[in-house]
Structure formats: C-alpha cells, structure tokens
XYZ file of C-alpha atoms in Angstrom:
496
model
C -9.411 -24.929 15.126
C -10.261 -21.338 14.221
C -11.107 -21.329 10.531
C -12.171 -17.709 10.236
C -8.988 -15.621 10.531
C -8.874 -15.766 14.278
C -6.920 -12.599 15.089
C -8.397 -9.276 16.012
C -6.274 -7.720 13.297
C -6.996 -10.337 10.660
C -7.387 -9.621 6.962
C -10.622 -7.948 5.957
C -12.356 -7.843 2.626
C -15.076 -5.252 3.024
C -13.772 -1.704 3.366
C -15.427 0.905 5.499
C -14.549 3.512 2.909
C -12.476 3.694 -0.248
C -13.389 0.672 -2.373
C -10.681 1.390 -4.921
C -8.022 1.330 -2.202
C -9.231 -2.101 -1.118
C -9.069 -3.471 -4.646
C -5.583 -2.025 -5.102
C -4.521 -3.743 -1.890
C -6.038 -7.050 -3.030
C -4.252 -6.799 -6.351
C -0.906 -6.284 -4.619
C -1.313 -8.747 -1.716
C 1.104 -11.548 -2.652
C 4.468 -12.945 -1.677
C 7.371 -10.795 -2.882
C 8.136 -12.654 -6.114
C 8.688 -9.650 -8.371
C 6.131 -8.458 -10.889
C 4.756 -11.915 -11.570
C 4.147 -12.376 -7.881
C 2.514 -8.987 -7.493
C 0.071 -9.632 -10.298
C -0.030 -13.412 -10.554
C -1.287 -14.517 -7.184
C -4.443 -12.437 -7.483
C -5.546 -14.622 -10.371
C -6.958 -16.961 -7.748
C -9.296 -14.124 -6.804
C -11.753 -14.500 -3.942
C -11.120 -18.130 -3.067
C -14.105 -20.408 -2.862
C -15.268 -21.548 0.549
C -15.648 -25.302 0.221
C -17.974 -27.346 2.413
C -16.416 -30.753 2.866
C -18.069 -33.745 4.519
C -15.208 -35.671 6.084
C -16.768 -38.173 8.464
C -18.283 -41.434 7.169
C -22.013 -41.992 7.638
C -22.367 -38.385 8.755
C -25.755 -36.735 9.052
C -25.772 -32.972 8.686
C -28.603 -31.522 10.718
C -30.015 -28.043 10.092
C -29.129 -25.543 12.776
C -26.603 -27.809 14.490
C -23.457 -25.747 15.103
C -21.305 -28.850 15.394
C -22.154 -29.925 11.873
C -22.557 -26.510 10.305
C -20.174 -25.669 7.441
C -16.969 -23.934 8.432
C -17.420 -20.188 8.167
C -21.165 -20.181 8.856
C -22.636 -20.067 12.328
C -26.342 -20.196 13.167
C -26.243 -16.497 13.972
C -24.687 -15.703 10.602
C -27.220 -17.589 8.508
C -29.938 -15.555 6.897
C -33.553 -16.207 7.988
C -34.410 -17.521 4.540
C -31.802 -20.303 4.685
C -33.467 -23.726 4.650
C -31.009 -26.513 5.439
C -32.071 -30.081 4.709
C -30.725 -33.218 6.379
C -28.024 -34.931 4.306
C -27.277 -38.564 5.142
C -24.111 -40.081 3.664
C -23.774 -43.901 3.830
C -20.462 -45.273 5.053
C -19.833 -47.411 1.967
C -20.473 -45.261 -1.082
C -20.830 -46.869 -4.506
C -20.453 -44.561 -7.529
C -22.721 -45.499 -10.431
C -21.379 -44.663 -13.864
C -17.957 -43.442 -14.972
C -18.652 -39.743 -15.277
C -15.804 -37.856 -13.591
C -16.825 -34.212 -12.966
C -13.142 -33.228 -12.949
C -12.561 -34.491 -16.484
C -13.966 -31.734 -18.636
C -12.941 -28.799 -20.700
C -12.619 -25.661 -18.601
C -15.603 -23.773 -20.007
C -18.965 -23.011 -18.421
C -22.254 -21.186 -18.885
C -23.212 -19.381 -15.656
C -26.812 -18.132 -15.623
C -26.403 -17.507 -19.353
C -22.970 -15.822 -19.201
C -20.131 -17.656 -20.931
C -16.732 -18.429 -19.406
C -14.485 -19.464 -22.279
C -11.386 -21.611 -22.329
C -9.450 -18.461 -23.192
C -10.710 -16.790 -20.005
C -9.385 -19.701 -17.967
C -6.075 -19.902 -19.849
C -5.321 -16.206 -19.417
C -6.105 -16.203 -15.701
C -4.115 -19.420 -15.241
C -1.147 -17.823 -17.028
C -0.828 -15.250 -14.231
C -0.576 -17.992 -11.604
C 1.987 -19.938 -13.619
C 4.081 -16.789 -14.113
C 3.972 -16.112 -10.361
C 5.435 -19.588 -9.802
C 8.049 -19.233 -12.583
C 6.118 -21.900 -14.543
C 7.541 -24.565 -12.198
C 4.278 -26.473 -12.072
C 3.752 -30.148 -12.882
C 1.129 -31.125 -15.498
C -1.007 -32.719 -12.768
C -0.883 -29.593 -10.637
C -1.578 -27.410 -13.656
C -4.841 -29.259 -14.243
C -5.820 -28.776 -10.599
C -5.038 -25.086 -10.914
C -7.116 -24.890 -14.081
C -10.150 -26.283 -12.264
C -9.614 -23.902 -9.346
C -9.385 -20.964 -11.756
C -12.634 -22.078 -13.354
C -14.340 -22.203 -9.951
C -13.036 -18.728 -9.144
C -14.233 -17.355 -12.481
C -17.669 -18.813 -11.780
C -17.727 -17.048 -8.398
C -16.543 -13.837 -10.047
C -19.320 -14.095 -12.642
C -21.939 -14.676 -9.931
C -20.699 -11.627 -8.032
C -20.856 -9.392 -11.121
C -24.339 -10.704 -11.953
C -25.628 -10.098 -8.428
C -24.246 -6.558 -8.492
C -26.035 -5.860 -11.782
C -29.259 -7.286 -10.365
C -28.907 -4.775 -7.523
C -28.443 -1.927 -10.036
C -24.742 -1.575 -9.177
C -22.733 -0.534 -12.209
C -18.964 -0.213 -12.385
C -18.004 2.301 -15.055
C -15.239 1.471 -17.509
C -13.451 4.633 -16.388
C -13.312 3.331 -12.799
C -11.851 0.011 -13.945
C -9.266 1.811 -16.076
C -8.336 4.051 -13.156
C -7.693 1.058 -10.894
C -5.767 -0.698 -13.669
C -3.591 2.397 -14.041
C -2.847 2.369 -10.306
C -1.725 -1.251 -10.535
C 0.549 -0.277 -13.434
C 1.948 2.577 -11.359
C 2.817 0.207 -8.520
C 4.556 -2.283 -10.806
C 5.788 -0.328 -13.823
C 6.098 3.279 -12.669
C 2.923 4.470 -14.415
C 3.853 2.671 -17.635
C 0.573 1.022 -18.658
C 2.081 -0.115 -21.952
C 4.793 -2.012 -20.077
C 2.193 -3.874 -18.035
C 0.131 -4.615 -21.142
C 3.260 -6.063 -22.767
C 4.089 -8.115 -19.665
C 0.607 -9.630 -19.497
C 0.743 -10.547 -23.185
C 4.221 -12.030 -22.761
C 3.144 -14.415 -19.994
C 0.054 -15.514 -21.942
C -2.546 -13.365 -20.204
C -4.162 -10.094 -21.281
C -5.193 -6.682 -19.927
C -8.834 -7.688 -20.442
C -8.433 -10.619 -18.045
C -7.027 -8.455 -15.265
C -9.616 -5.727 -15.878
C -12.402 -8.302 -15.603
C -11.068 -9.321 -12.206
C -10.870 -5.674 -11.133
C -14.500 -5.197 -12.219
C -15.519 -8.300 -10.269
C -13.846 -7.166 -7.060
C -15.180 -3.611 -7.332
C -18.691 -4.984 -7.923
C -18.534 -7.362 -4.974
C -17.138 -4.779 -2.547
C -19.810 -2.265 -3.508
C -22.514 -4.903 -3.225
C -21.364 -5.825 0.282
C -21.406 -2.175 1.303
C -25.030 -1.886 0.203
C -26.552 -5.264 1.084
C -24.482 -6.515 4.025
C -22.605 -3.818 5.888
C -25.641 -1.724 6.937
C -27.020 -4.745 8.817
C -23.849 -5.485 10.813
C -23.827 -4.297 14.392
C -21.067 -4.376 17.005
C -21.968 -3.019 20.427
C -19.793 -0.691 22.487
C -19.716 -3.347 25.210
C -18.216 -5.915 22.808
C -15.483 -3.497 21.764
C -14.690 -2.539 25.371
C -14.490 -6.200 26.368
C -12.043 -6.902 23.531
C -9.893 -3.873 24.447
C -9.769 -5.000 28.085
C -8.693 -8.460 26.968
C -5.902 -7.020 24.819
C -4.598 -4.964 27.742
C -4.683 -8.014 30.016
C -2.640 -9.939 27.440
C 0.052 -7.254 27.116
C 3.463 -8.834 26.680
C 2.179 -12.267 25.684
C 3.307 -13.673 22.349
C 1.085 -13.688 19.295
C 1.755 -15.592 16.107
C 0.635 -14.785 12.587
C 0.202 -18.176 10.975
C -0.745 -19.409 7.532
C -2.471 -22.780 7.282
C -3.287 -25.252 4.539
C -5.880 -27.689 5.859
C -6.700 -30.911 4.002
C -9.683 -32.930 5.188
C -9.239 -36.717 5.268
C -11.666 -39.557 5.855
C -10.192 -42.658 7.550
C -10.041 -44.626 4.298
C -8.372 -41.737 2.397
C -5.937 -40.724 5.153
C -2.794 -42.093 3.473
C -3.657 -40.554 0.111
C -4.278 -37.125 1.667
C -1.079 -37.405 3.726
C 0.958 -38.170 0.587
C -0.637 -35.218 -1.207
C 0.184 -32.947 1.735
C 3.818 -34.105 1.642
C 4.016 -33.177 -2.048
C 2.654 -29.729 -1.284
C 5.267 -29.239 1.458
C 8.063 -30.221 -0.933
C 6.794 -27.801 -3.586
C 6.587 -25.005 -1.008
C 10.161 -25.705 0.109
C 11.228 -25.377 -3.517
C 9.856 -21.839 -3.646
C 6.128 -22.259 -4.278
C 3.827 -19.474 -3.117
C 2.153 -20.434 0.176
C -0.662 -17.968 -0.539
C -1.382 -19.525 -3.944
C -1.239 -23.097 -2.632
C -3.506 -22.249 0.306
C -6.073 -20.694 -2.015
C -5.932 -23.695 -4.304
C -5.818 -26.620 -1.898
C -6.870 -25.586 1.612
C -10.336 -26.698 2.680
C -10.577 -24.182 5.512
C -12.509 -20.960 4.977
C -9.217 -19.046 5.322
C -8.333 -20.304 1.836
C -9.981 -17.086 0.609
C -7.168 -15.038 2.212
C -4.301 -17.354 1.321
C -4.559 -19.399 4.534
C -3.866 -16.418 6.804
C -5.267 -17.070 10.303
C -4.393 -13.548 11.417
C -2.725 -12.805 14.763
C -3.515 -15.536 17.268
C -2.206 -17.004 20.505
C -1.007 -20.614 20.462
C -3.699 -21.503 22.980
C -6.262 -20.874 20.241
C -4.784 -23.655 18.107
C -5.272 -27.415 18.489
C -2.517 -28.873 20.660
C -0.801 -30.586 17.720
C -0.469 -27.321 15.799
C 0.478 -25.262 18.852
C 3.353 -27.600 19.683
C 4.631 -27.484 16.092
C 4.333 -23.686 15.787
C 6.117 -22.969 19.062
C 9.544 -23.881 17.678
C 9.184 -22.080 14.344
C 10.922 -18.888 13.292
C 9.271 -16.452 10.845
C 9.527 -17.816 7.316
C 9.588 -21.470 8.370
C 6.907 -24.074 7.722
C 6.118 -27.514 9.112
C 3.823 -30.347 8.138
C 1.860 -32.296 7.360
C 0.551 -32.460 10.928
C -2.291 -34.860 11.689
C -5.220 -33.267 13.496
C -8.791 -34.484 13.998
C -10.423 -34.653 10.584
C -7.341 -34.299 8.418
C -3.887 -32.769 8.074
C -2.499 -29.241 8.345
C 0.563 -27.487 6.954
C 1.440 -24.348 8.901
C 3.695 -21.450 7.972
C 4.870 -18.870 10.499
C 4.475 -15.487 8.829
C 5.559 -13.447 11.858
C 5.341 -13.227 15.643
C 5.135 -10.370 18.130
C 4.376 -9.443 21.724
C 0.942 -7.940 22.366
C 1.030 -4.130 22.820
C 4.840 -4.130 23.004
C 7.293 -2.316 20.744
C 8.876 -4.630 18.181
C 12.647 -3.985 17.988
C 12.557 -5.119 14.357
C 10.664 -1.918 13.558
C 13.705 0.159 14.544
C 15.101 2.419 11.805
C 18.872 2.038 11.527
C 21.624 4.267 10.179
C 24.243 1.918 8.775
C 27.520 2.071 6.916
C 28.469 -0.949 4.848
C 32.202 -1.461 4.319
C 33.227 -4.087 1.769
C 36.330 -5.514 0.126
C 36.580 -7.862 -2.850
C 38.885 -10.802 -3.495
C 41.056 -11.115 -6.618
C 40.349 -14.019 -8.982
C 41.884 -17.286 -7.859
C 41.671 -16.532 -4.127
C 41.500 -19.760 -2.118
C 39.130 -20.340 0.752
C 42.002 -20.271 3.225
C 43.314 -16.944 1.884
C 39.808 -15.477 1.887
C 39.212 -16.534 5.489
C 42.506 -15.002 6.589
C 41.872 -11.731 4.772
C 38.313 -11.564 6.141
C 39.657 -11.947 9.676
C 42.199 -9.166 9.168
C 39.474 -6.981 7.681
C 37.163 -7.580 10.644
C 39.950 -6.777 13.124
C 40.755 -3.522 11.334
C 37.091 -2.521 11.303
C 36.742 -3.126 15.034
C 39.627 -0.731 15.559
C 37.690 2.029 13.792
C 36.299 4.280 16.514
C 32.787 5.012 15.293
C 31.287 6.014 11.986
C 33.280 9.245 11.827
C 36.545 7.325 11.475
C 35.369 4.419 9.370
C 35.908 6.152 6.014
C 39.582 6.729 6.778
C 40.108 3.118 7.841
C 38.300 1.898 4.742
C 40.514 4.033 2.522
C 43.646 2.461 4.041
C 42.231 -1.009 3.359
C 41.100 -0.179 -0.176
C 37.510 -0.856 0.885
C 34.275 0.693 -0.362
C 31.818 2.463 1.955
C 28.072 2.843 1.405
C 25.872 4.743 3.904
C 22.123 4.510 4.446
C 20.212 5.969 7.397
C 16.754 4.591 6.541
C 17.214 0.835 6.951
C 14.462 -0.985 8.828
C 15.862 -3.807 10.940
C 12.935 -5.939 9.790
C 14.203 -5.774 6.192
C 17.566 -7.374 7.030
C 18.046 -11.146 6.565
C 17.280 -13.148 9.721
C 20.772 -13.966 11.064
C 22.133 -10.520 10.147
C 19.080 -8.814 11.652
C 19.678 -10.535 14.969
C 23.384 -9.585 14.986
C 22.791 -5.925 14.078
C 20.072 -5.452 16.701
C 22.611 -6.429 19.377
C 25.094 -3.727 18.294
C 25.746 -0.452 20.083
C 26.425 2.686 18.049
C 29.927 2.494 16.541
C 30.141 -1.314 16.648
C 30.374 -3.560 13.602
C 28.655 -6.790 12.653
C 30.584 -10.036 12.070
C 31.989 -10.195 8.510
C 29.738 -11.862 5.935
C 29.899 -12.608 2.206
C 31.628 -15.062 -0.125
C 34.726 -15.385 -2.278
C 32.722 -14.342 -5.332
C 30.944 -11.388 -3.707
C 33.686 -10.271 -1.344
C 33.409 -9.711 2.391
C 31.601 -6.877 4.141
C 30.620 -5.609 7.573
C 27.881 -3.275 8.790
C 28.638 -0.504 11.284
C 25.773 0.911 13.328
C 25.814 4.713 13.210
C 22.405 5.391 14.789
C 19.125 3.806 15.768
C 15.600 5.124 16.182
C 13.705 2.628 18.327
C 9.971 2.185 17.798
C 7.466 3.373 20.356
C 5.424 0.861 22.318
C 2.273 -0.204 20.518
C -0.715 1.225 22.325
C -3.033 -1.065 20.391
C -5.986 -0.169 18.192
C -8.218 2.711 19.197
C -11.870 2.137 20.063
C -12.973 3.139 16.555
C -10.263 1.046 14.867
C -11.188 -2.038 16.858
C -14.882 -1.572 16.162
C -14.081 -1.266 12.462
C -12.034 -4.484 12.553
C -14.803 -6.391 14.335
C -17.443 -5.113 11.930
C -15.315 -6.022 8.927
C -14.786 -9.533 10.291
C -18.550 -10.005 10.557
C -19.027 -8.640 7.055
C -16.545 -11.252 5.818
C -18.537 -14.076 7.383
C -21.802 -12.814 5.933
C -20.117 -12.378 2.545
C -19.123 -16.046 2.538
C -22.714 -17.030 3.284
C -23.930 -14.654 0.557
C -21.605 -16.235 -2.024
C -22.616 -19.727 -0.911
C -26.271 -18.837 -1.581
C -25.418 -17.466 -5.036
C -23.682 -20.743 -5.922
C -26.615 -22.770 -4.610
C -29.148 -20.889 -6.752
C -27.038 -20.667 -9.921
C -27.725 -22.544 -13.153
C -24.332 -23.703 -14.408
C -23.689 -25.751 -17.538
C -20.253 -27.239 -18.246
C -19.026 -27.949 -21.759
C-alpha cells in the first residue's frame, strides 16, 4: 500500500520558491465548509507521522526495509541514525495503572510551555470547522491530537531558532492579513472577531503561521540543497506518463487504522463509527489527520493521483465502483482496516470535459402556496415542453416572458462546479438544448439552456522542469518526516 502520497502530482510541503504562498495555501487547504472550514481544519497543522507496531512478537531490525517505519526508507535515513532492535512479546502485561492518555493537555517542550489555553484555542478551530458536532469522547481524542501537533510545532520553531532562522513579526502579520483577505475581504477585524467568537484567538493562528514559516524555511536551508533528482529519472517518469495516456487515475483519500489480531474487532468498530460520522458531514481531511496511522495523515489522507493497480486488491476493487465524493469502508487489508474516499478521477494526459466553461441561461418558475405535488408535476412538464420549443438562447427570453418565468444568464460556469447529476446532463447537451427540469415545490422548477461551450485542451502533462520540481518536493517531504521524527526522539518533554 503506498503510504507516501503515491501520485506524481501529489501534495507537496516544501516550496521551491515563495514560502509565504505555501503557507497561505496550507492555511486554505480544507473542505469547503465556509469560513470555519477554511480556517478550522488547519488547526491540526502538520500531522504527526506515527510509527505503529501492529504484529505480535515483532522484532524491528535496523536497516530492514520490510520492518522500517512507514515513510522512511533506508535511502532516506540520515547517516547518523542508529536504530536498535525492539522485541515485543506476544502477551504484554502492563504494570501499574498509569494511562498516558489521561492527563491535562499541557506540556513543557525543551523548556517551552504549551498551556491548556493554547490547546483549547487550537481545538476551538477544529470544533468550529465541524459545526461543534463532536462527541465528548471524540473531543478528548482531538484534544490529545492537538497537543501532539503543538509539540511538533514547538519543536519546529525551536529547531529553526537553533539554525539562526528568524521569522519577523511583520512577516507573520503579512501572512495573517492575506488569510483575512481570502476569508473576510481584507477585514482583519472581522477575522479577529470570528476567532474570538468560536473560542480561539488571533495569537493562536499567528503562532501556527510562525511555525509553518519556520519549518518551510528550515527545510529550504537544511534539506532541499541535498536533494537530487537526475535527468534520467525525470525522463523515465515522463516516458511512463506518455505510455499511460488515456488510462484512468484516481485521487483517493485514505484513513488507515492498524489492528493486531486481538484488537481487530475493536478497531473495526471504531472505523465504523468514523464512517458514520463522515457520512453525517464530518471533514475527511480532519479525521484523516486525527486518526489515520499512515504517513499520509499529514496531508489529510490524500494519496495523490494513482492507478488502481498501485493499491492492494481489496482497496482497488472497492474504489473501482466509486464516484467522486463517495466513500467506502471499513475495508479489511493486511495489518488493519482502511476507509477510502474518492476525491476525483481523470484520464492521464486527456482533456477533462468537466473543465469546460459553459454559457448557460437558467429559466425558472415558482409555484403558488398550496400547490400539490400532482399540480407541480403537471406544471413542470408543461414548462419543460415549452422550453424545448424555444429555438436557442436568442428566443428563450421571449418564451420565458410568455410563461411568466425568470431568466438568469452566466457565461463563466465551469461544468465541474455543477452538482453531479446535473453536470452529467448538461455535458450531454448541444447548444440551444435544455436540461431536464429540476427543483421542488418550495423552490420552484427550473431548466438550464446551453448557449455556448469552450472545451478544454488536452492535457500535455507536466513539463520537464515541473516534473523534476514535483519529484524533488516529494523527496523533501520524506526527509522532512525523518527530520521531525529525530526532533521528537531527542526532545525532553514533561507533561503536567
């Protein structure tokens, strides 16, 4: 199972240039849940890469790629890494009653304090992004995840300072202002008020901005200069893409939960609860960052663009029947369970008809109060018949006037932005034809007439330089995960 964002065009975290642009993108990368979604999901920050031992009586040998942690290959490890052999007995007995998960969410990280207020304010953003529809049990899990992310953030800021990297207050304020511009039309006061209203604060968001700026700049200095991708590797990848032209690729999100044989039922039940919460509107990105034990948790579970052949057979079979926006799971795979979400699909190096720009006219009529379903159906049929008789967009206004209908025109509609069933119907229309009627008794009935269509050009794929940049960024990501793992390993952390 590819755990490292398997697509060539997968998400990257280390920019080649323009650190502020990368941070802005990270701040805004969420599901479209309004302002809370735009700001809230980033409170999970750079998700921790967990190393989970799932097999009983497992011995982890140094340098063995089959037992190496996900996200770290022997070639990615630094020369100074010394990996000891860890032997876990099959029947583990816990001595004492100390539960590391039962504690107040405060910590001292190499002398720097993370307060309960820090955790509460960052947690408030996540709760707001999920409309506060979170159970008490899940809230406690989120609180612990937020604490872990704040610890990582603190380690990143500390490492940047140790490398004489300083992020000026003015730079943080500038990025904060850009976030306000995206969400509140340059109204910083409105964003300040929103953060206070949901129980967070501007200081909390600015601290996260400082952390991400520090980490990106640190990676550019200490990691990126030592990454090398040869011309031959890029050419080989380009040749492979051309050979795969026309084949289908899937952009999939995954939540992976590891399960030992004795805990299989418990993990399965937990996965079922997650699926139910996602179906009720939970953010897949937020849940993946919180619960997934794959390294892709750091990017909200996004595997990037992949072919089904790259997935385990169980996941490939489940994904094949999905439409964008659908999810399935839990699916049992070796070592645990997966929940997969189809973000999108496409054909390699082929134009996507959903990228067409449409010129549409929407014609709508309303129903008077008290209209029955039968009367509404009859009137909708008569309306649809009359609209079909309109000969093109030039005549539709006159027909609409006779019917007492309203007309709205827009020539910049992307087919991709239309709801699924309507998108499919409109893409089959010729210029001058109308869609089937849609609506409700309360909202009235409407049709869309296609007045023009600009089809997208065939995708020629990434250029040589673009592909090299993507491959370099992917390698930077893997080294960054190793870097953060080492910082955690060497840290002195005290919990209160």
